[in-house]
Short mmCIF file of C-alpha atoms in Angstrom, two decimals:
data_model
loop_
_atom_site.label_atom_id
_atom_site.label_comp_id
_atom_site.label_asym_id
_atom_site.label_seq_id
_atom_site.Cartn_x
_atom_site.Cartn_y
_atom_site.Cartn_z
CA MET A 144 6.84 -12.03 12.44
CA THR A 145 9.17 -12.56 15.39
CA GLY A 146 11.07 -9.28 15.43
CA PHE A 147 13.54 -7.14 13.52
CA GLU A 148 17.19 -7.20 12.55
CA THR A 149 18.83 -3.77 12.66
CA ARG A 150 21.90 -2.65 10.76
CA ALA A 151 23.67 0.70 10.47
CA VAL A 152 24.07 2.30 7.03
CA THR A 153 26.19 5.35 6.24
CA LEU A 154 24.76 7.69 3.61
CA ALA A 155 26.78 9.64 1.06
CA ASP A 156 26.85 12.76 3.27
CA GLY A 157 28.24 10.82 6.20
CA THR A 158 24.97 10.49 8.09
CA THR A 159 24.49 7.13 9.78
CA ILE A 160 20.99 5.68 9.90
CA ALA A 161 19.52 2.41 11.18
CA LEU A 162 17.58 0.12 8.84
CA ARG A 163 15.30 -2.62 10.15
CA ARG A 164 14.45 -5.90 8.44
CA PRO A 165 11.68 -8.13 9.82
CA THR A 166 12.42 -11.68 10.89
CA PHE A 167 9.88 -14.48 10.60
CA GLY A 168 9.22 -17.73 12.40
CA PHE A 169 6.76 -20.62 12.29
CA ASP A 170 4.99 -22.50 15.09
CA GLY A 171 5.46 -25.79 13.25
CA PRO A 172 7.81 -27.00 10.53
CA ALA A 173 8.99 -24.23 8.22
CA PRO A 174 7.45 -24.56 4.72
CA SER A 175 9.84 -25.01 1.82
CA LEU A 176 8.31 -22.03 -0.01
CA TRP A 177 6.84 -18.93 1.60
CA SER A 178 6.82 -15.16 1.18
CA ALA A 179 5.96 -12.15 3.32
CA ARG A 180 2.94 -10.18 2.23
CA ALA A 181 1.57 -6.78 3.21
CA ALA A 182 -2.22 -6.60 3.26
CA GLN A 183 -4.00 -4.05 1.10
CA PRO A 184 -5.10 -0.87 2.90
CA MET A 185 -8.81 -0.65 3.66
CA ILE A 186 -9.21 3.06 4.43
CA GLY A 187 -11.66 5.01 2.30
CA LEU A 188 -13.33 1.98 0.71
CA GLY A 189 -16.78 3.22 1.73
CA LEU A 190 -16.18 6.40 -0.28
CA LEU A 191 -15.34 4.33 -3.35
CA GLU A 192 -18.46 2.24 -2.89
CA ALA A 193 -20.55 5.43 -2.83
CA VAL A 194 -19.55 6.31 -6.42
CA PRO A 195 -22.33 5.21 -8.82
CA GLU A 196 -21.46 2.43 -11.26
CA ALA A 197 -22.54 4.62 -14.18
CA ASP A 198 -19.94 7.26 -13.28
CA ILE A 199 -17.16 4.67 -13.26
CA LEU A 200 -18.27 3.12 -16.55
CA ALA A 201 -18.46 6.57 -18.18
CA ARG A 202 -14.70 6.88 -17.68
CA ALA A 203 -13.79 3.48 -19.12
CA ARG A 204 -11.72 3.65 -22.32
CA SER A 205 -11.32 1.12 -25.10
CA ARG A 206 -8.30 3.01 -26.44
CA PRO A 207 -5.43 4.55 -24.42
CA ASP A 208 -5.31 8.32 -24.08
CA SER A 209 -2.24 10.45 -24.89
CA ASP A 210 -0.53 9.29 -21.68
CA GLY A 211 -1.25 5.63 -22.32
CA VAL A 212 -3.91 5.39 -19.59
CA LEU A 213 -6.47 2.69 -20.37
CA GLY A 214 -9.43 1.98 -18.11
CA GLN A 215 -11.35 -1.27 -18.52
CA ALA A 216 -14.27 -2.37 -16.36
CA ASN A 217 -14.50 -5.86 -14.89
CA PHE A 218 -17.93 -7.39 -14.46
CA VAL A 219 -18.79 -10.03 -11.87
CA VAL A 220 -21.83 -11.97 -10.72
CA ASP A 221 -23.47 -10.80 -7.49
CA PRO A 222 -23.58 -14.00 -5.39
CA GLU A 223 -26.83 -13.00 -3.67
CA THR A 224 -28.91 -11.83 -6.63
CA GLY A 225 -27.23 -13.47 -9.62
CA ALA A 226 -27.12 -10.08 -11.36
CA THR A 227 -24.09 -8.97 -13.35
CA ARG A 228 -22.46 -6.00 -11.63
CA LEU A 229 -19.36 -3.88 -11.89
CA GLY A 230 -16.43 -5.35 -9.97
CA ARG A 231 -14.74 -2.93 -7.59
CA PHE A 232 -12.95 -4.66 -4.73
CA GLY A 233 -10.54 -7.52 -4.16
CA TRP A 234 -7.83 -8.75 -6.49
CA LYS A 235 -8.53 -7.58 -10.05
CA ALA A 236 -11.88 -6.05 -9.02
CA SER A 237 -13.49 -9.45 -8.53
CA LYS A 238 -16.03 -8.36 -5.87
CA ALA A 239 -19.07 -6.17 -6.53
CA SER A 240 -19.45 -4.68 -3.05
CA LEU A 241 -17.79 -4.53 0.34
CA ARG A 242 -20.37 -7.00 1.64
CA HIS A 243 -19.34 -9.37 -1.16
CA GLN A 244 -15.65 -8.79 -0.32
CA VAL A 245 -16.14 -9.43 3.41
CA ALA A 246 -18.12 -12.63 2.82
CA ALA A 247 -15.56 -13.92 0.31
CA ALA A 248 -12.70 -13.23 2.73
CA LEU A 249 -14.53 -15.11 5.48
CA LEU A 250 -15.09 -18.08 3.18
CA ASN A 251 -11.76 -18.29 1.37
CA ASP A 252 -9.38 -17.12 4.11
CA MET A 253 -11.05 -18.61 7.20
CA SER A 254 -13.53 -21.19 5.84
CA VAL A 255 -16.43 -19.41 7.54
CA ALA A 256 -19.90 -19.59 5.98
CA SER A 257 -22.20 -16.56 5.90
CA PRO A 258 -25.60 -15.45 4.55
CA VAL A 259 -23.83 -14.59 1.28
CA PHE A 260 -22.01 -17.94 1.03
CA PRO A 261 -24.10 -20.30 3.22
CA ASN A 262 -21.96 -23.38 2.53
CA ARG A 263 -18.19 -23.82 2.50
CA SER A 264 -18.51 -25.60 -0.84
CA CYS A 265 -19.36 -22.22 -2.40
CA SER A 266 -15.65 -21.61 -2.93
CA THR A 267 -15.32 -24.66 -5.19
CA ASP A 268 -18.87 -24.94 -6.57
CA PRO A 269 -20.28 -21.43 -7.19
CA ALA A 270 -23.09 -22.79 -9.39
CA GLY A 271 -24.45 -24.99 -6.61
CA CYS A 272 -23.85 -22.48 -3.83
CA ARG A 273 -27.42 -21.24 -3.42
CA THR A 274 -28.93 -24.72 -3.37
CA ALA A 275 -26.41 -26.22 -0.94
CA SER A 276 -27.58 -26.74 2.63
CA ALA A 277 -26.64 -23.95 5.03
CA GLN A 278 -23.78 -24.64 7.41
CA LYS A 279 -23.07 -23.05 10.75
CA GLY A 280 -21.22 -19.79 10.30
CA ILE A 281 -21.37 -16.06 10.87
CA GLN A 282 -24.83 -14.51 11.33
CA GLU A 283 -26.36 -11.61 9.40
CA ALA A 284 -25.86 -9.12 12.24
CA ASP A 285 -22.14 -9.88 12.44
CA LEU A 286 -21.71 -9.78 8.65
CA THR A 287 -23.43 -6.40 8.57
CA ALA A 288 -21.20 -5.11 11.38
CA LEU A 289 -18.03 -6.21 9.57
CA THR A 290 -19.23 -4.64 6.33
CA GLN A 291 -20.08 -1.36 8.03
CA TYR A 292 -16.69 -1.32 9.74
CA MET A 293 -14.98 -1.48 6.35
CA GLN A 294 -17.33 1.13 4.90
CA LEU A 295 -16.60 3.58 7.71
CA LEU A 296 -12.82 3.34 7.97
CA ALA A 297 -11.87 6.95 7.39
CA VAL A 298 -9.09 8.38 5.26
CA PRO A 299 -6.62 10.12 7.62
CA ALA A 300 -6.53 13.90 7.47
CA GLN A 301 -3.65 15.40 5.51
CA ARG A 302 -0.73 16.32 7.73
CA SER A 303 0.72 19.83 7.75
CA LEU A 304 4.08 19.39 6.09
CA ALA A 305 6.87 21.87 6.75
CA SER A 306 8.22 21.31 3.24
CA GLY A 307 5.56 23.60 1.80
CA PHE A 308 4.21 20.95 -0.57
CA PRO A 309 1.22 22.54 -2.36
CA LYS A 310 -2.19 21.64 -0.99
CA GLY A 311 -5.67 21.83 -2.45
CA SER A 312 -7.43 20.10 -5.31
CA LEU A 313 -6.69 22.97 -7.75
CA ARG A 314 -2.94 22.47 -7.50
CA ARG A 315 -3.19 18.68 -7.43
CA ARG A 316 -5.06 18.75 -10.72
CA ARG A 317 -2.00 20.33 -12.36
CA ILE A 318 0.01 17.20 -11.69
CA ALA A 319 0.10 14.94 -14.74
CA SER A 320 -0.77 11.82 -12.76
CA ILE A 321 -4.15 13.30 -11.89
CA ARG A 322 -5.46 11.45 -14.93
CA CYS A 323 -5.40 8.34 -12.79
CA ARG A 324 -7.31 10.08 -9.97
CA TRP A 325 -10.28 11.55 -11.77
CA PRO A 326 -12.39 14.24 -10.03
CA PRO A 327 -15.22 13.06 -7.74
CA ALA A 328 -18.45 12.16 -9.46
CA ALA A 329 -21.27 14.66 -9.31
CA GLY A 330 -23.36 14.18 -6.18
CA CYS A 331 -20.84 11.90 -4.43
CA SER A 332 -19.84 14.51 -1.90
CA THR A 333 -23.50 14.97 -0.93
CA ARG A 334 -23.99 11.26 -0.32
CA CYS A 335 -20.71 10.93 1.55
CA ALA A 336 -21.55 13.88 3.77
CA ALA A 337 -24.82 12.20 4.71
CA ARG A 338 -23.03 9.05 5.89
CA PRO A 339 -22.59 8.44 9.64
CA ALA A 340 -19.45 9.73 11.32
CA THR A 341 -16.46 7.73 10.22
CA ARG A 342 -14.22 5.76 12.50
CA ARG A 343 -10.44 5.92 12.39
CA ARG A 344 -7.97 3.19 13.14
#
């Protein structure tokens, strides 16, 4: 991104506001096809990882409820153990853990090997990944540090809004869309409270 283009817009009540549109540039030749993309937010992922798999699976539905909400679990292979686990992170829940997600991002986005994916061929040959010779890449200590960073990115505190929007879980549960944000699993708050102090961006 190289900057912004700004233009004035007049609203129906006569108020004039400024809208900004980002501008993009390339160091080399401009590709014939490209698109801007906003990365997925990473805050609160450690809290999601703390929810037991059994609690998530207990809320899966094979038939939609009265509001048409249908929850289906996606299962993936843990690249380190070979076990079948519940997918939680990444596109279409294709990663079993944040460690798995971090290692896959290193491999697929930056071509960096790790203890999870010791060879760059793991991206094209998953079956032969564990038997391929290890290549130089990120070490265990750094992989652990990256994983912990993602686990400890805190959810920002709710702001005090002058609009008087109702606060508290009791009122939020009266909103129909709460069906998509089911109540915390039993025991999760205890485990989360025992986690180290979270870091904020």
